[in-house]
Coordinates of C-alpha atoms in Angstrom, one line a residue:
X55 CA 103.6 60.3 -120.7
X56 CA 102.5 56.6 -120.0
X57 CA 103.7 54.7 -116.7
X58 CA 106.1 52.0 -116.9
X59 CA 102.3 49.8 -116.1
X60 CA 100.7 51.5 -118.6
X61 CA 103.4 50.4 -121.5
X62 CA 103.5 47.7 -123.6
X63 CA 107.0 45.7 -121.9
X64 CA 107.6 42.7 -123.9
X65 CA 108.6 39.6 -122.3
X66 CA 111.6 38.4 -122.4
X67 CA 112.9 35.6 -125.0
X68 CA 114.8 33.2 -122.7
X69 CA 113.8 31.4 -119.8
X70 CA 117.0 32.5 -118.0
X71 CA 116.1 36.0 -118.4
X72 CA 112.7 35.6 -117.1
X73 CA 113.9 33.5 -113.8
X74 CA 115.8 36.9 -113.1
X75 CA 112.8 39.6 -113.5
X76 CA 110.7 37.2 -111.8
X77 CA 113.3 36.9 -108.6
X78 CA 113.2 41.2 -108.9
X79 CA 109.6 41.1 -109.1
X80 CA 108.9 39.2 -105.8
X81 CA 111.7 40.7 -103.5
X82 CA 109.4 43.8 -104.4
X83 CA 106.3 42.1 -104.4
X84 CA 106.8 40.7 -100.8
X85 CA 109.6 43.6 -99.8
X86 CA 112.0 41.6 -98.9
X87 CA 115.5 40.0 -100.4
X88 CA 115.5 36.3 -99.1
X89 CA 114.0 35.2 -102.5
X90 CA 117.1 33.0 -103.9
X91 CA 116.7 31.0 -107.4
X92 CA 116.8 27.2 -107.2
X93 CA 120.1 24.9 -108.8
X94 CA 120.8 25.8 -112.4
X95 CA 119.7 24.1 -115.3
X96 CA 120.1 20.4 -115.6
X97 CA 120.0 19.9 -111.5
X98 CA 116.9 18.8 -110.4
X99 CA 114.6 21.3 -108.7
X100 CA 111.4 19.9 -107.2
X101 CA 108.8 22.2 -109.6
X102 CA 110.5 25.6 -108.2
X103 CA 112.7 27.9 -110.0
X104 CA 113.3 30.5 -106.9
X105 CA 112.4 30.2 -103.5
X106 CA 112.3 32.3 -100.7
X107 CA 110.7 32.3 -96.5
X108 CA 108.8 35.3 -95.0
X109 CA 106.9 35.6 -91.7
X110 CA 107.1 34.1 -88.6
X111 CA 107.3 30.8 -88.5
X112 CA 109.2 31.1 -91.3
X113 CA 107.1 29.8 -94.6
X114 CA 108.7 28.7 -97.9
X115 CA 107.5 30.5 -100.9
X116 CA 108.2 28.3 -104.2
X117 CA 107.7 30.3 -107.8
X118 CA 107.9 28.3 -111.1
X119 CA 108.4 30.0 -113.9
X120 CA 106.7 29.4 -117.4
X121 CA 108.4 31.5 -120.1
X122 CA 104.9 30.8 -122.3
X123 CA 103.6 33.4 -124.1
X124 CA 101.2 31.5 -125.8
X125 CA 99.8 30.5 -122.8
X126 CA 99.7 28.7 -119.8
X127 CA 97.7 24.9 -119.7
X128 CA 95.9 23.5 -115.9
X129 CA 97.7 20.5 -116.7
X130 CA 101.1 22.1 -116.7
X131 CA 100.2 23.6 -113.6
X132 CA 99.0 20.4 -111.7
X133 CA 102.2 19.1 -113.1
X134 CA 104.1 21.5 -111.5
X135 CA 102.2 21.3 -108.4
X136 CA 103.1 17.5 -108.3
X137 CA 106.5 18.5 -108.5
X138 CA 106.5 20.4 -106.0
X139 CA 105.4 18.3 -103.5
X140 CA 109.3 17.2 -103.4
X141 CA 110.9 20.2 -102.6
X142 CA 112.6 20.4 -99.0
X143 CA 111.6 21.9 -96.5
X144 CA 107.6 21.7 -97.5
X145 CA 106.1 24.7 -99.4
X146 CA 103.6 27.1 -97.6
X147 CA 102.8 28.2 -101.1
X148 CA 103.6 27.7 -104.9
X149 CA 103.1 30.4 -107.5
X150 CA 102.9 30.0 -111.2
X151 CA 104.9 33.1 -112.7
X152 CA 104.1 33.1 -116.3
X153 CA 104.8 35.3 -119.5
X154 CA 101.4 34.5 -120.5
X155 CA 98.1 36.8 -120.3
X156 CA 95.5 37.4 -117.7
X157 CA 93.4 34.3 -117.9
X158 CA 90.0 34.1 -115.0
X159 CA 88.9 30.9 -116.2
X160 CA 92.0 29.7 -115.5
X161 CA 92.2 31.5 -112.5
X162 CA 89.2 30.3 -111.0
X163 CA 90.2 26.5 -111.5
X164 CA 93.5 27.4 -109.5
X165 CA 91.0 28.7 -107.0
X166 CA 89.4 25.9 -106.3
X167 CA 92.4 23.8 -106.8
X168 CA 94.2 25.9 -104.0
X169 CA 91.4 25.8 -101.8
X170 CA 90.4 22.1 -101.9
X171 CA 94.6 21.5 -101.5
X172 CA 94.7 23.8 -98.3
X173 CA 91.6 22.5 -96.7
X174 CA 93.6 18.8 -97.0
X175 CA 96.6 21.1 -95.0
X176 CA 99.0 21.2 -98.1
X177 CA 100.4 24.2 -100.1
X178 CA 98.7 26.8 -101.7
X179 CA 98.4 27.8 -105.2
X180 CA 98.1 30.8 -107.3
X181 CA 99.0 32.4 -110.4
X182 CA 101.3 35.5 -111.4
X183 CA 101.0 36.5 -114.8
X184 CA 103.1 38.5 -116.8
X185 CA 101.0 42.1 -116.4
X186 CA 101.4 41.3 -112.2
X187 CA 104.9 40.6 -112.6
X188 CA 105.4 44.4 -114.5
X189 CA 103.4 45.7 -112.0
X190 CA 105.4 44.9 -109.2
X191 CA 108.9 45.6 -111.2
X192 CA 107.7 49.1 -111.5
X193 CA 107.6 49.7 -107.8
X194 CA 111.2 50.0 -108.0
X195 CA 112.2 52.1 -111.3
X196 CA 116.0 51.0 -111.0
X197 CA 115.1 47.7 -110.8
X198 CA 113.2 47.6 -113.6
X199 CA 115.4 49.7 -115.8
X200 CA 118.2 46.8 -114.5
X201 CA 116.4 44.2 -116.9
X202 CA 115.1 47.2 -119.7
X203 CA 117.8 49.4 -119.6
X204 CA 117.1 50.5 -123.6
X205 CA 113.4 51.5 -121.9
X206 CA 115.0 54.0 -119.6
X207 CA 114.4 57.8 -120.8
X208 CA 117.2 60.0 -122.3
X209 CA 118.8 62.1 -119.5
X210 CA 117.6 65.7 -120.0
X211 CA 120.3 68.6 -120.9
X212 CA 123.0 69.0 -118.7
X213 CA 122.4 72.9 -116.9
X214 CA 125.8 74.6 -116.6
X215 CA 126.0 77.3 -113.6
X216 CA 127.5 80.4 -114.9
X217 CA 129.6 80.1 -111.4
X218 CA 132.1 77.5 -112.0
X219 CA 131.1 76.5 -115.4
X220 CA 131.0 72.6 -114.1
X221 CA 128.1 70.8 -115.1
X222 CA 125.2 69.5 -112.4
X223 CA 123.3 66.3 -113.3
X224 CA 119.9 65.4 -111.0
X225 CA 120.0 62.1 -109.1
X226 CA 117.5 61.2 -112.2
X227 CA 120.0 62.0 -114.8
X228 CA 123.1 59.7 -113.3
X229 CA 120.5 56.9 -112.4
X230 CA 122.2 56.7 -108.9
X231 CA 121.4 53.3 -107.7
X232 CA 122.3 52.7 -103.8
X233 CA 123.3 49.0 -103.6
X234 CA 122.7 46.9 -100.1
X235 CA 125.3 45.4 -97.8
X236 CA 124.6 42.3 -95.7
X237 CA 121.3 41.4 -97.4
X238 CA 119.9 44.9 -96.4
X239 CA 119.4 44.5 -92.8
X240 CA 119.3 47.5 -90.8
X241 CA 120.5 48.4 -87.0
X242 CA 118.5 51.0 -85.1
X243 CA 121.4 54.2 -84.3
X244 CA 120.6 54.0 -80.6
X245 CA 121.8 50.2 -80.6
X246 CA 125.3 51.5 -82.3
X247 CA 125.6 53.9 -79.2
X248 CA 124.5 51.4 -76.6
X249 CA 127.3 49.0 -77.6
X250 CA 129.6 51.9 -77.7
X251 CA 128.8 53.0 -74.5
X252 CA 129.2 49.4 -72.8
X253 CA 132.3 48.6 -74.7
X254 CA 134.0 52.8 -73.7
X255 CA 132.3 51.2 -69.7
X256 CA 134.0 47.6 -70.2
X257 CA 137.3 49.3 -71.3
X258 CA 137.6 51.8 -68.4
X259 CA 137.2 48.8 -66.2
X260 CA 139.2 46.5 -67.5
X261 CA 142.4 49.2 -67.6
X262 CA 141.3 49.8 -63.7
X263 CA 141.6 46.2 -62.7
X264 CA 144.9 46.6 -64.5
X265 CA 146.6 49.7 -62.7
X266 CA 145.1 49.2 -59.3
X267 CA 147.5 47.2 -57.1
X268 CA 145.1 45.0 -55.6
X269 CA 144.2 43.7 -59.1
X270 CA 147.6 44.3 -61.0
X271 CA 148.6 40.9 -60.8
X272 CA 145.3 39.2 -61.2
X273 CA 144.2 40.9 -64.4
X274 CA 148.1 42.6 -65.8
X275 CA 147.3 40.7 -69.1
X276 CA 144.3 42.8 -69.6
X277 CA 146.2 45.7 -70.7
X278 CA 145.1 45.1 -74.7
X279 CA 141.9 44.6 -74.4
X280 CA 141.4 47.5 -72.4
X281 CA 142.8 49.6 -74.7
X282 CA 140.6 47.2 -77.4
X283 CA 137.5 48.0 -75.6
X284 CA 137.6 51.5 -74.9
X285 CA 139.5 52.8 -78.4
X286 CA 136.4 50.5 -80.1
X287 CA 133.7 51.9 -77.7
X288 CA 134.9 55.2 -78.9
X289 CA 134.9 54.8 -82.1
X290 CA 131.1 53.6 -82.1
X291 CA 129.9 56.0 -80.2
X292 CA 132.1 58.9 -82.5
X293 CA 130.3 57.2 -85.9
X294 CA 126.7 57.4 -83.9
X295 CA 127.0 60.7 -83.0
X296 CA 128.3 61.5 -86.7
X297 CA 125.8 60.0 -88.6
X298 CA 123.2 61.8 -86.0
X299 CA 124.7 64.7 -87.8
X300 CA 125.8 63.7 -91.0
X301 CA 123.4 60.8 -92.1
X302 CA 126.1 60.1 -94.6
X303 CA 129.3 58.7 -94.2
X304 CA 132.3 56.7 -96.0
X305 CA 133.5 53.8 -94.5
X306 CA 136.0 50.7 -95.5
X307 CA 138.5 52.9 -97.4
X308 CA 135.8 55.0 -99.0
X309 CA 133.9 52.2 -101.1
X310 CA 131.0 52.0 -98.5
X311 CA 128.6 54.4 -97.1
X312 CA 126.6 54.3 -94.0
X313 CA 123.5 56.5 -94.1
X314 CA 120.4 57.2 -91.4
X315 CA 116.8 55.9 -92.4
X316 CA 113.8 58.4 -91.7
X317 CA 113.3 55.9 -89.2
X318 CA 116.9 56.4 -87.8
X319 CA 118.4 53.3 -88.5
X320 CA 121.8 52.3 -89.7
X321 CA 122.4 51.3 -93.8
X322 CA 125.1 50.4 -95.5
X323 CA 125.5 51.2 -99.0
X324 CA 127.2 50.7 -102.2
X325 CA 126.7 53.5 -104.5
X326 CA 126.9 53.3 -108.1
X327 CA 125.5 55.5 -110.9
X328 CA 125.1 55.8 -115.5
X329 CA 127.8 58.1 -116.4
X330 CA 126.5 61.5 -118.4
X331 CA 129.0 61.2 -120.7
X332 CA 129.1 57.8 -121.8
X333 CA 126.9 55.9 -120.4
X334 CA 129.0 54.1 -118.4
X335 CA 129.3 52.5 -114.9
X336 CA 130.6 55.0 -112.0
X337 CA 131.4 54.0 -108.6
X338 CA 131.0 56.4 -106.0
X339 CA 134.3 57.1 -103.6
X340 CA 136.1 59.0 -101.0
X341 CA 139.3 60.5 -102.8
X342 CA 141.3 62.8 -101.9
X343 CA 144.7 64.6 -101.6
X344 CA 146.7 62.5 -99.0
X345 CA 147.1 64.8 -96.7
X346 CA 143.8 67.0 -97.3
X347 CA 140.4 67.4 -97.7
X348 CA 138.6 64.2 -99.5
X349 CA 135.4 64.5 -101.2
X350 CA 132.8 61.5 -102.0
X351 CA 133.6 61.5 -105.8
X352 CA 131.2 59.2 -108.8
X353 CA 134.1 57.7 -111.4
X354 CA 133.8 56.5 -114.7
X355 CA 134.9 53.2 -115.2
X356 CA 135.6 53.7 -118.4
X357 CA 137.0 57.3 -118.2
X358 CA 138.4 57.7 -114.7
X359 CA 140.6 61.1 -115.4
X360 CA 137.9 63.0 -117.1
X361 CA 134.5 61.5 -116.2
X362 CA 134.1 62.2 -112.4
X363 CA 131.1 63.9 -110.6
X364 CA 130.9 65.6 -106.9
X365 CA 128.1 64.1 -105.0
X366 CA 126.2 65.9 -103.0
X367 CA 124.7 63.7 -100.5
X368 CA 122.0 65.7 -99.6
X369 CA 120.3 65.7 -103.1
X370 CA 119.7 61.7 -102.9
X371 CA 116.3 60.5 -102.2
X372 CA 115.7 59.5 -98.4
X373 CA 115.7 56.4 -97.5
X374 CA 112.6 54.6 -96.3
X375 CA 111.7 51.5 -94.0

């Protein structure tokens, strides 16, 4: 079976269309999500259609994009370098993301143009064409079935377990898609029980300069945030010692998920998933009877009574740094 590189993916028809595979395309190119596109259409936009900053010192990235299948001219690029020159704060580097294909003589002029540009201490250059721009949407198979979604293979047959007679669906089959929260960023676990442990330490010390007579008066009003302190420095160091166990867990009334890297850091998720039945959106939460046991439960959007699907959070991929 050919790889999503090894097909034939047509562009896409609008320009809008291709702005959004080609932000997808470098938040996995360069693995990481502060890529952003630029105004909206009519605003002016200095030559760049998404920008973004990696490293440190921070360095702006700036990518144009040239929905031009037909092809892509060095004087549309120099004009586009031109415009670039005014975009705030200066560009470390401009790429050309283009529908078009693989072209080396152009590439070699953008060579040297880069290289003559950089030796004068100004931006670099360089080209993306469309067959780069697959390559790096196929790192991530969600995110490329996001913008192909009538590419995406047919789930195989359901298996039904001669047990319960419910049917099982593979993490493949539901196309679970885990969803960041604040921008993706990560806390190592032991930080979690660090501040747990000074927050349980600055509680029990607060609540003693409280009760001891020599400080009652001083520090009487310190009463709530003693209790503050120590009920919060609890409750971190509970959910560390949890997710040490667990590596999955609901939190914010069941609609988000903290889960353990391999790398033991802390993630918080969204979880959605394709429904079997439908082909509808399902969003993954903690329901329940009120007063008993509450599973983490995948429902339909379009067919909440009957379309619902028992995760088992163990069957989900790990999650990687």
């Amino acid at each position: 079976m050919p790889t999503i590189v090894g097909s034939q993916v047509p562009p896409p028809r609008t320009g809008d269309e291709f702005e959004d595979i080609a932000l997808s395309a470098a938040k996995l190119r360069w693995r990481h999500t502060d890529f952003f596109r630029h105004g909206r259409p009519g605003q002016r936009q200095d030559g760049v259609d998404i920008y973004g900053t990696l490293g440190a010192p921070r360095t702006a990235i700036g990518i144009q994009c040239k929905n031009t299948m037909g092809g892509l001219t060095e004087d549309a690029i120099l004009a586009e370098i031109r415009n670039a020159e005014s975009f705030k704060p200066p560009l470390g580097a401009l790429y050309i993301a283009t529908t078009a294909s693989r072209d080396n003589v152009l590439q070699e002029k953008m060579r040297i143009v880069s290289a003559d540009r950089t030796a004068r201490g100004k931006f670099s250059v360089d080209i993306l064409f469309w067959s780069d721009l697959v390559f790096d949407l196929a790192k991530d198979r969600d995110e490329f079935f996001k913008h192909y979604p009538y590419l995406a293979p047919a789930p195989p047959p359901v298996s039904i377990p001669p047990a319960n007679g419910k049917p099982t669906f593979t993490v493949e089959q539901m196309r679970i898609v885990r969803h960041p929260v604040l921008a993706g960023k990560r806390i190592p676990r032991r930080h979690l029980a660090r501040a747990g442990g000074w927050a349980t330490f600055a509680g029990i010390a607060a609540l003693l300069c409280t009760i001891l007579p020599s400080f009652s008066r001083k520090f009487s009003n310190w009463s709530p945030a003693a209790v503050f302190l120590f009920g919060g420095g609890l409750i971190l160091l509970m959910l560390s010692e949890v997710l040490k166990r667990r590596k999955f867990e609901h939190i914010l009334l069941g609609k988000y998920y903290l889960e353990l890297s391999v790398n033991d850091a802390l993630c918080l998720h969204r979880l959605t998933a394709t429904c079997p039945w439908c082909q509808s959106g399902m969003q993954l939460l903690h329901l329940g009877p009120k007063d008993g046991p509450k599973d983490d439960i995948f429902v339909c959007e379009r067919n909440a009574k009957q379309h619902t699907i028992l995760l088992d959070p163990t069957m989900l991929p790990e999650i990687t740094d």
